CSV table of C-alpha atoms in Angstrom, one decimal:
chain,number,residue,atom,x,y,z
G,154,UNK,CA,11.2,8.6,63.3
G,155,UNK,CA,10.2,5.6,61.2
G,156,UNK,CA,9.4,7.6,58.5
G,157,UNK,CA,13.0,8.8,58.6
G,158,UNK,CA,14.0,5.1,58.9
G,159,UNK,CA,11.9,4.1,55.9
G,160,UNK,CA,14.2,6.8,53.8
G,161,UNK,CA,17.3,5.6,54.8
G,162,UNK,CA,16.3,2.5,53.9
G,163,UNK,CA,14.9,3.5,50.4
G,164,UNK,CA,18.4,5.4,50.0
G,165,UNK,CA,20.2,2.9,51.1
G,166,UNK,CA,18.6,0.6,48.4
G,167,UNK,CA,18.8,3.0,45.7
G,168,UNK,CA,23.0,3.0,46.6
G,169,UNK,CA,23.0,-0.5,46.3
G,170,UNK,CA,21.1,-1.3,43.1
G,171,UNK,CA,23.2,2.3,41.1
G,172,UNK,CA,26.5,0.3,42.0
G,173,UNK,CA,25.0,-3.5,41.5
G,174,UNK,CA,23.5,-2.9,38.0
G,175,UNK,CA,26.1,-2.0,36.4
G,176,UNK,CA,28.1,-5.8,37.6
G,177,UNK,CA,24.9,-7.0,36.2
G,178,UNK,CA,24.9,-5.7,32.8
G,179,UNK,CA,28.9,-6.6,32.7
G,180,UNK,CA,28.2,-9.9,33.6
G,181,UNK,CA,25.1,-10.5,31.1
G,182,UNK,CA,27.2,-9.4,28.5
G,183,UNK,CA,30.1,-11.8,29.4
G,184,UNK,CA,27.3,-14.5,29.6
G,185,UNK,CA,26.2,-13.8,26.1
G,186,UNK,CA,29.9,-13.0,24.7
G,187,UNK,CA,30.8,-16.6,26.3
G,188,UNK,CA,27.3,-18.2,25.1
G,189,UNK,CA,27.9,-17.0,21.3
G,190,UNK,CA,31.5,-18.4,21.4
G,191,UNK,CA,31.0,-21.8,21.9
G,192,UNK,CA,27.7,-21.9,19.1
G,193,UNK,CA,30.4,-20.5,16.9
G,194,UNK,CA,32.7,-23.6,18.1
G,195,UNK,CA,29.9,-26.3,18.2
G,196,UNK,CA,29.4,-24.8,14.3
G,197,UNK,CA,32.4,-25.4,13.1
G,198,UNK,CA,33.2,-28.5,14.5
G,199,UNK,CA,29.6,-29.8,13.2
G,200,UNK,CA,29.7,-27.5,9.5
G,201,UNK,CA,33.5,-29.7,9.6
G,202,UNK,CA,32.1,-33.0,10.6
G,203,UNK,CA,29.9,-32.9,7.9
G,204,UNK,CA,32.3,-31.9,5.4
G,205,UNK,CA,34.3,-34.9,6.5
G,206,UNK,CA,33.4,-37.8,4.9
G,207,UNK,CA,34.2,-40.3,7.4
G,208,UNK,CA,32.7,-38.7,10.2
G,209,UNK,CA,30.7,-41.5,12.2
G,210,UNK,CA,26.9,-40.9,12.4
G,211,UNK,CA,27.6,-41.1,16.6
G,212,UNK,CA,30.0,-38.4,16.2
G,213,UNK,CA,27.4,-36.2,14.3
G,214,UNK,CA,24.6,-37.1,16.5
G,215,UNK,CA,26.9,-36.1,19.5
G,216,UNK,CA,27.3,-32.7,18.0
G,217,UNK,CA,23.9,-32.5,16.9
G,218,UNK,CA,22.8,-32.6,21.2
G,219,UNK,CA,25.6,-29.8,21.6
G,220,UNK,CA,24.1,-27.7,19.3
G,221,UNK,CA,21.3,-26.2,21.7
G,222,UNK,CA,19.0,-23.3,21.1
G,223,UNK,CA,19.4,-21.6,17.9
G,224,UNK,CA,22.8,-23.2,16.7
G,225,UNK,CA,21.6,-26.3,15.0
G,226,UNK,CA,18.7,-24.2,13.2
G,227,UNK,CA,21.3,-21.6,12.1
G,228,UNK,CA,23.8,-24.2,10.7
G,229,UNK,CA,20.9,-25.9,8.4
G,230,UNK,CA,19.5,-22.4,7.2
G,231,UNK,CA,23.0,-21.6,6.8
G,232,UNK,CA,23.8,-24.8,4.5
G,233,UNK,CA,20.6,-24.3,2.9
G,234,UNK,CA,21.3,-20.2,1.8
G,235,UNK,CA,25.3,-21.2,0.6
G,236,UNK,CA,25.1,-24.6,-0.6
G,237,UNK,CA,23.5,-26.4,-3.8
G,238,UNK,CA,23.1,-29.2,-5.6
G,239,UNK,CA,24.0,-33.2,-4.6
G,240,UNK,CA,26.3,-31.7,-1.6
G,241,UNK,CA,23.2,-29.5,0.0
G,242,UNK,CA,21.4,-33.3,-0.3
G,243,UNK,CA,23.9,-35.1,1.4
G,244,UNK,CA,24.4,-32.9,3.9
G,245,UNK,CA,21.3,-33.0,5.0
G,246,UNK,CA,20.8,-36.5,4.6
G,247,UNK,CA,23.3,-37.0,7.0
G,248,UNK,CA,21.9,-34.7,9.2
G,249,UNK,CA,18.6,-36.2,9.4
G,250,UNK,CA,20.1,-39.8,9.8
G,251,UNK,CA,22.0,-38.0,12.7
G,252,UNK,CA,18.7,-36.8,14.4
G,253,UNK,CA,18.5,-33.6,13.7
G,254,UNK,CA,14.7,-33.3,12.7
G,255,UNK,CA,14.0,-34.5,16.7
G,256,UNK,CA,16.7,-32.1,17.8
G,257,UNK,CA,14.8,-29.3,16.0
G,258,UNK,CA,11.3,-31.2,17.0
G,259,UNK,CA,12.7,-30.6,21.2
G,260,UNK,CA,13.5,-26.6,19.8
G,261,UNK,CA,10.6,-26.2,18.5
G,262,UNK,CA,8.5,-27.6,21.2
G,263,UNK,CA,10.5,-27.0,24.0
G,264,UNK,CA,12.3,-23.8,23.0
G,265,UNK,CA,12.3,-19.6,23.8
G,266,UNK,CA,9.5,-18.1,21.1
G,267,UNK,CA,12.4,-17.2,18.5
G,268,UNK,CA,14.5,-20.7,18.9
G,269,UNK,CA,10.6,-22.1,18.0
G,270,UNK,CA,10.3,-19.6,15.1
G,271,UNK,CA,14.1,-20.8,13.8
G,272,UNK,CA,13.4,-24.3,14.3
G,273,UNK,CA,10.3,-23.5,12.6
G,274,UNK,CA,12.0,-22.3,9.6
G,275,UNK,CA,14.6,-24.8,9.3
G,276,UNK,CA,12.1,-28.0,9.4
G,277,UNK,CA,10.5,-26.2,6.2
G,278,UNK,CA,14.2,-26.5,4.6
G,279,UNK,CA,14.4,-30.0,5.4
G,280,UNK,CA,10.8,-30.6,4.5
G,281,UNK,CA,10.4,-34.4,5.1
G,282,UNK,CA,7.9,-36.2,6.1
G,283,UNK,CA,8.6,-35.9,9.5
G,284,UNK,CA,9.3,-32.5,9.5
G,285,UNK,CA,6.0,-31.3,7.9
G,286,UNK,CA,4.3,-33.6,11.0
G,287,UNK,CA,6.1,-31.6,13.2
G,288,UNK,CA,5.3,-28.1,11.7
G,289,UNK,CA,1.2,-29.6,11.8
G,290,UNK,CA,1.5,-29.8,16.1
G,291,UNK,CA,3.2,-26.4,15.9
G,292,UNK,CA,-0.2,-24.9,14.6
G,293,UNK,CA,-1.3,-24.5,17.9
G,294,UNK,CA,1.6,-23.0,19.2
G,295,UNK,CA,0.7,-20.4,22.4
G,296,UNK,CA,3.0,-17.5,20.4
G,297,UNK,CA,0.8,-15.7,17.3
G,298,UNK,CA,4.5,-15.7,15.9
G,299,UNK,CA,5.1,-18.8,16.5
G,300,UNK,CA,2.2,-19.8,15.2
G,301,UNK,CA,2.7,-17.5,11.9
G,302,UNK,CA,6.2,-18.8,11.1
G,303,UNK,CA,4.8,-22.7,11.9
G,304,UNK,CA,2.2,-22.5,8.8
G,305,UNK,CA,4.5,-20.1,6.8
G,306,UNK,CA,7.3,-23.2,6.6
G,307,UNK,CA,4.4,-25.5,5.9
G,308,UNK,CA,3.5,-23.8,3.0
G,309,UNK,CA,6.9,-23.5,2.0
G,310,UNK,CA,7.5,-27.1,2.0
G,311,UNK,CA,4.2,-28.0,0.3
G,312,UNK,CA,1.9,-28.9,3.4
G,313,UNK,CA,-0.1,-25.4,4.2
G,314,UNK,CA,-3.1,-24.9,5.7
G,315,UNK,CA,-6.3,-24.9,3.4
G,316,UNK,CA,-6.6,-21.5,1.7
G,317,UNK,CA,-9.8,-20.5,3.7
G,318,UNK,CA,-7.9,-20.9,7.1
G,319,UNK,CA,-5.5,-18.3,5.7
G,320,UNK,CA,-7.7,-16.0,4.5
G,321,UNK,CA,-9.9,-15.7,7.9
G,322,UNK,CA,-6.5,-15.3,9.8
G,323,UNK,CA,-6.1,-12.6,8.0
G,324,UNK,CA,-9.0,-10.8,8.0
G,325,UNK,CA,-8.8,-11.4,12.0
G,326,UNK,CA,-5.1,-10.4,12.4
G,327,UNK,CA,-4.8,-6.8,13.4
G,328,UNK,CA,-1.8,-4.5,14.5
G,329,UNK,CA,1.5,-6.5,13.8
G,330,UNK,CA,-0.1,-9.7,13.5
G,331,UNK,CA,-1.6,-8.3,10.0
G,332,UNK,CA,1.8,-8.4,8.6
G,333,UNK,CA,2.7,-11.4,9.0
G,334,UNK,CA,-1.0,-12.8,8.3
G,335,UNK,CA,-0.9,-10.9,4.6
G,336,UNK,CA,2.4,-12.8,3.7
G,337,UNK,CA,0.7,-15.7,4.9
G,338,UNK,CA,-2.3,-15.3,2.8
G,339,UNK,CA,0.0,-14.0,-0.2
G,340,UNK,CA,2.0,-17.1,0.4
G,341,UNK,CA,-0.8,-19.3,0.4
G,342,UNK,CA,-2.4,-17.9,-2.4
G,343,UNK,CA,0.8,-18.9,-4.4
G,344,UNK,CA,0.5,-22.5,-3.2
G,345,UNK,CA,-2.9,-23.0,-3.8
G,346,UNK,CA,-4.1,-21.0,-6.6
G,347,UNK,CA,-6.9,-23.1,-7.2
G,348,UNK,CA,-8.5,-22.2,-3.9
G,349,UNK,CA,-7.5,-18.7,-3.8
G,350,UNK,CA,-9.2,-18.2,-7.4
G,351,UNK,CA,-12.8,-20.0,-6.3
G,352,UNK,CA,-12.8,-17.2,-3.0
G,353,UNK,CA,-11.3,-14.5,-4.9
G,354,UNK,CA,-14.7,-15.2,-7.6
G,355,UNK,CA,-17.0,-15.7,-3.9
G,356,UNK,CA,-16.1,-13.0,-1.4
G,357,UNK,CA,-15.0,-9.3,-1.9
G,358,UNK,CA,-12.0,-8.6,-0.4
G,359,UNK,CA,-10.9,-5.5,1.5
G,360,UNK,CA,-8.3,-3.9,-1.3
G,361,UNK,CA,-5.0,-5.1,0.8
G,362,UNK,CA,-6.0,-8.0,1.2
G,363,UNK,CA,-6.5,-8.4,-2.5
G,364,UNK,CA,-3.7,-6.9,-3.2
G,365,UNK,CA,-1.7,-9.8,-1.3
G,366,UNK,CA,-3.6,-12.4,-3.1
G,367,UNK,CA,-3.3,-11.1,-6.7
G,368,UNK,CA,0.5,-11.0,-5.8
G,369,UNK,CA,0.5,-14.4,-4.4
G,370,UNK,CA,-1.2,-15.4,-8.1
G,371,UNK,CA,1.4,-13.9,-10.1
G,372,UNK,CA,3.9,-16.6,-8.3
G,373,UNK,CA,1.7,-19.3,-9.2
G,374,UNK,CA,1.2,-21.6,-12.1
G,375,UNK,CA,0.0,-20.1,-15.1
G,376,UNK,CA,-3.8,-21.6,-15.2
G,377,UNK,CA,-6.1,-20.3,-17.2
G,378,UNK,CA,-8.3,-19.6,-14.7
G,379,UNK,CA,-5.5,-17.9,-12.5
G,380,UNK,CA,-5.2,-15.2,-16.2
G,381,UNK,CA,-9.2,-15.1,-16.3
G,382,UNK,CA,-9.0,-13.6,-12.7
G,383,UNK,CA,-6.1,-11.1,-12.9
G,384,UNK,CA,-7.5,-10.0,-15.9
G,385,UNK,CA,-10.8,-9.2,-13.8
G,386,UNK,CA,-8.8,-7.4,-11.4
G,387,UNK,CA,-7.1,-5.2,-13.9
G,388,UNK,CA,-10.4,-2.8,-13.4
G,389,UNK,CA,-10.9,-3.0,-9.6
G,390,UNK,CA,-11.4,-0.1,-8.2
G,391,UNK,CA,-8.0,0.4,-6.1
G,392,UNK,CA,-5.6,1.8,-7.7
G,393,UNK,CA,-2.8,-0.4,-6.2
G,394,UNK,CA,-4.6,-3.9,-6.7
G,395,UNK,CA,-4.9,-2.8,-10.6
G,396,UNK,CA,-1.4,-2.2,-10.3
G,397,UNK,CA,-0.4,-5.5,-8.7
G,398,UNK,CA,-2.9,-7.6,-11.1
G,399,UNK,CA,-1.1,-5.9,-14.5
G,400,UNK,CA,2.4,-6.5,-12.7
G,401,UNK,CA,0.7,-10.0,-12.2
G,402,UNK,CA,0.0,-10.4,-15.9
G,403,UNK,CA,3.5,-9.6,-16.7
G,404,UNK,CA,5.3,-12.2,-14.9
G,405,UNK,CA,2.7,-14.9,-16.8
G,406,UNK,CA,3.4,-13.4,-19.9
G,407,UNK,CA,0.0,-13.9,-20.3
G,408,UNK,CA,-0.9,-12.0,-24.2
G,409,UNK,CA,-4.6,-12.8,-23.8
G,410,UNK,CA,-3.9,-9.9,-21.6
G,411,UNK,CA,-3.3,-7.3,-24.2
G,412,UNK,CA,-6.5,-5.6,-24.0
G,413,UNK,CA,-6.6,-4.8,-20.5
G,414,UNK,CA,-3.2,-3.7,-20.6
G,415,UNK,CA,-3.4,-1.7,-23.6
G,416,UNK,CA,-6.6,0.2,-21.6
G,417,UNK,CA,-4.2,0.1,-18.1
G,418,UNK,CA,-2.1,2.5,-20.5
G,419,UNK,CA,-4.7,5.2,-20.4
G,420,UNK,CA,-5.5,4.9,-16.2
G,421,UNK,CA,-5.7,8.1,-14.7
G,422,UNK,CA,-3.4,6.9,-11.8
G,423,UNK,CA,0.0,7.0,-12.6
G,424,UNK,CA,1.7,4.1,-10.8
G,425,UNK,CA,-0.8,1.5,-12.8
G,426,UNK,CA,0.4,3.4,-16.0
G,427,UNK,CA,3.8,2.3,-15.3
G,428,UNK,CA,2.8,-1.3,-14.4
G,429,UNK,CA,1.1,-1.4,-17.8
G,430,UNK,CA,4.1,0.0,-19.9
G,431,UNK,CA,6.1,-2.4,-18.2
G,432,UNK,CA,3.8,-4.8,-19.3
G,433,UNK,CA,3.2,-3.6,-22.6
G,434,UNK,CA,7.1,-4.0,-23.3
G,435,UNK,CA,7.8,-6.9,-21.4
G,436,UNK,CA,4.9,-9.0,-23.7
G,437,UNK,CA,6.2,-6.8,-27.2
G,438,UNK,CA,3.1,-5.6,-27.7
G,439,UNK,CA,3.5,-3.6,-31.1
G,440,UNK,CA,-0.2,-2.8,-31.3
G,441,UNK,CA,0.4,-0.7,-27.9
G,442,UNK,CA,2.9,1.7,-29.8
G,443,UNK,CA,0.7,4.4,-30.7
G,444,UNK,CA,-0.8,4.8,-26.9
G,445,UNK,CA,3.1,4.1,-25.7
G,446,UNK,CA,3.8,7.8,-28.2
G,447,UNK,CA,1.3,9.6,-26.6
G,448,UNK,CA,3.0,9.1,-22.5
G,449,UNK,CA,6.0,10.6,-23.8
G,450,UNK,CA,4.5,13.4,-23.5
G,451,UNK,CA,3.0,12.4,-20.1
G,452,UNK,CA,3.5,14.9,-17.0
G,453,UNK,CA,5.2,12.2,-15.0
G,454,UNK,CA,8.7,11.7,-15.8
G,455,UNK,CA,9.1,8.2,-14.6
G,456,UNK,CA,6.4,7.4,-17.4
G,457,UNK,CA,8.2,9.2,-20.1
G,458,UNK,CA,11.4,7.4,-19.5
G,459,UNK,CA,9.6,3.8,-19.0
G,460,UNK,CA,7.6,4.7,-22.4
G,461,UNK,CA,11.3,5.1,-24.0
G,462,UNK,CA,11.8,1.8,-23.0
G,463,UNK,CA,8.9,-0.2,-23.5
G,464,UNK,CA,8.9,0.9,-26.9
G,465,UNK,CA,12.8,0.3,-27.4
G,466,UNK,CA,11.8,-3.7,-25.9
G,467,UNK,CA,8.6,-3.3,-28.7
G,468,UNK,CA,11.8,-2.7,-31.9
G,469,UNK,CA,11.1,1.2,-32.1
G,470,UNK,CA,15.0,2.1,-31.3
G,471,UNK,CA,15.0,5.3,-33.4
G,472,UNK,CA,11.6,6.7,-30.8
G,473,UNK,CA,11.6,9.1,-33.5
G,474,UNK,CA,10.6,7.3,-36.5
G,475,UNK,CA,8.1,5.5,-34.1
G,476,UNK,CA,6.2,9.5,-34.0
């Protein structure tokens, strides 16, 4: 008998949750219908405020505390994407005179893991003084993501972690924390070439993780040093970080280069045959012209037609006289 009990009890609660769930979900969905309405109100009125010349600072603080969660970050990554020039300054000068860098400081202490990573990313937009302090405490943050988007807008706004701390995250990070950890690193590497060339010359690095760095190089400065080792990297034995490095080379327009890219024409792999065409026509590299004939007959067709072009960027326009 209290077996039989126990089942009409279980059916009984089955019943109830099959007709309460779906009130639940209707309700949730009203909640989050009703939640994004008034962000989208508290954003207008505060994108208007700001607009508005006159606008008191007490006004704009006011609406500043209304904007919880993500609201306030979206509006100052949303000012940041649209908006240029003095009138991107001003507004967030206003802004920050409104308290908006301790609003984001609460969010990004205080906050769900993706209002941290938002208020995260727009402190790295403001990138003040303050806001790079507050980034620093948010190194420690208990969320790897967190944590990941924290030094990512440090390094945006100038104030990243030594290269060596982002290198040994990423040889740590695994699964999906190795995404994020390689932009990192590539990221880093572009900030601090310096240090990314003196371990790049002391450690060898698995090939994707080279691969990150060499592409964090080519967004660097120019050093001469920074050419010296892409130039090294333009025989490594990866096809894809030879690839990167002559892609690299390219953006530098760096012609001491010419040699390795001239031999990059002849690799047996085809994608770093196409990196080095490109390069060969984006530097006009005339002495290239006679290795440039011989891939039109290549058995890739992608070479063939990027051949046609390098050589058209090189002055050959008639490919014909060029045979």
């Amino acid at each position: 008998m209290s077996l039989l009990a126990a089942l009409w009890v279980l059916a009984a609660t089955l019943i109830g949750l099959s007709l309460t769930a779906p009130l639940m979900i209707a309700a949730a969905r009203v909640l989050r219908r009703r939640q994004r309405e008034i962000a989208a109100r508290v954003r207008a009125k505060l994108l208007g405020a700001l607009t508005c010349v006159e606008t008191h600072r007490s006004c704009l603080n006011r609406l500043i505390r209304q904007a919880r969660g993500e609201t306030l970050a979206a509006i100052v990554l949303q000012i940041a994407a649209t908006i240029r020039g003095n009138l991107r300054d001003a507004f967030f000068e206003r802004l920050i005179a409104a308290g908006a860098i301790e609003a984001l400081s609460l969010q990004l202490r205080d906050g769900a893991r993706m209002e941290r990573v938002r208020a995260a990313e727009a402190l790295s937009v403001i990138s003040s003084g303050e806001a790079k302090r507050y980034l620093r405490l948010a190194w420690s943050d208990r969320s790897p993501r967190v944590r990941f988007a924290a030094l990512q807008a440090s390094v945006e706004c100038g104030d990243g972690p030594p290269f060596e701390h982002a290198l040994t995250m990423a040889i740590a990070a695994a699964g999906k924390k190795r995404v994020a950890a390689e932009h990192l690193l590539r990221r880093s590497a572009a900030a601090r070439p310096r240090e990314a060339v003196d371990w790049m010359r002391r450690v060898e690095l698995s090939p994707a993780l080279c691969r990150c760095v060499v592409e964090g190089l080519a967004e660097s400065d120019a050093r001469d040093d920074v050419i010296e080792i892409l130039r090294s990297f333009v025989a490594h034995a990866d096809a894809d970080v030879r690839a990167s490095a002559i892609g690299a080379l390219a953006i530098h327009r760096a012609a001491a280069a010419a040699p390795e890219i001239m031999l990059a024409l002849k690799d047996p792999v085809w994608t770093v045959r196409v990196r080095a065409i490109s390069a060969a026509g984006k530097l006009r590299l005339h002495a290239a012209t006679p290795l440039l004939v011989a891939l039109l007959d290549d058995p890739e067709w992608w070479v063939r037609h990027r051949a046609r072009h390098a050589m058209m960027l090189c002055g050959h326009e008639d490919i014909g006289m060029a045979i």
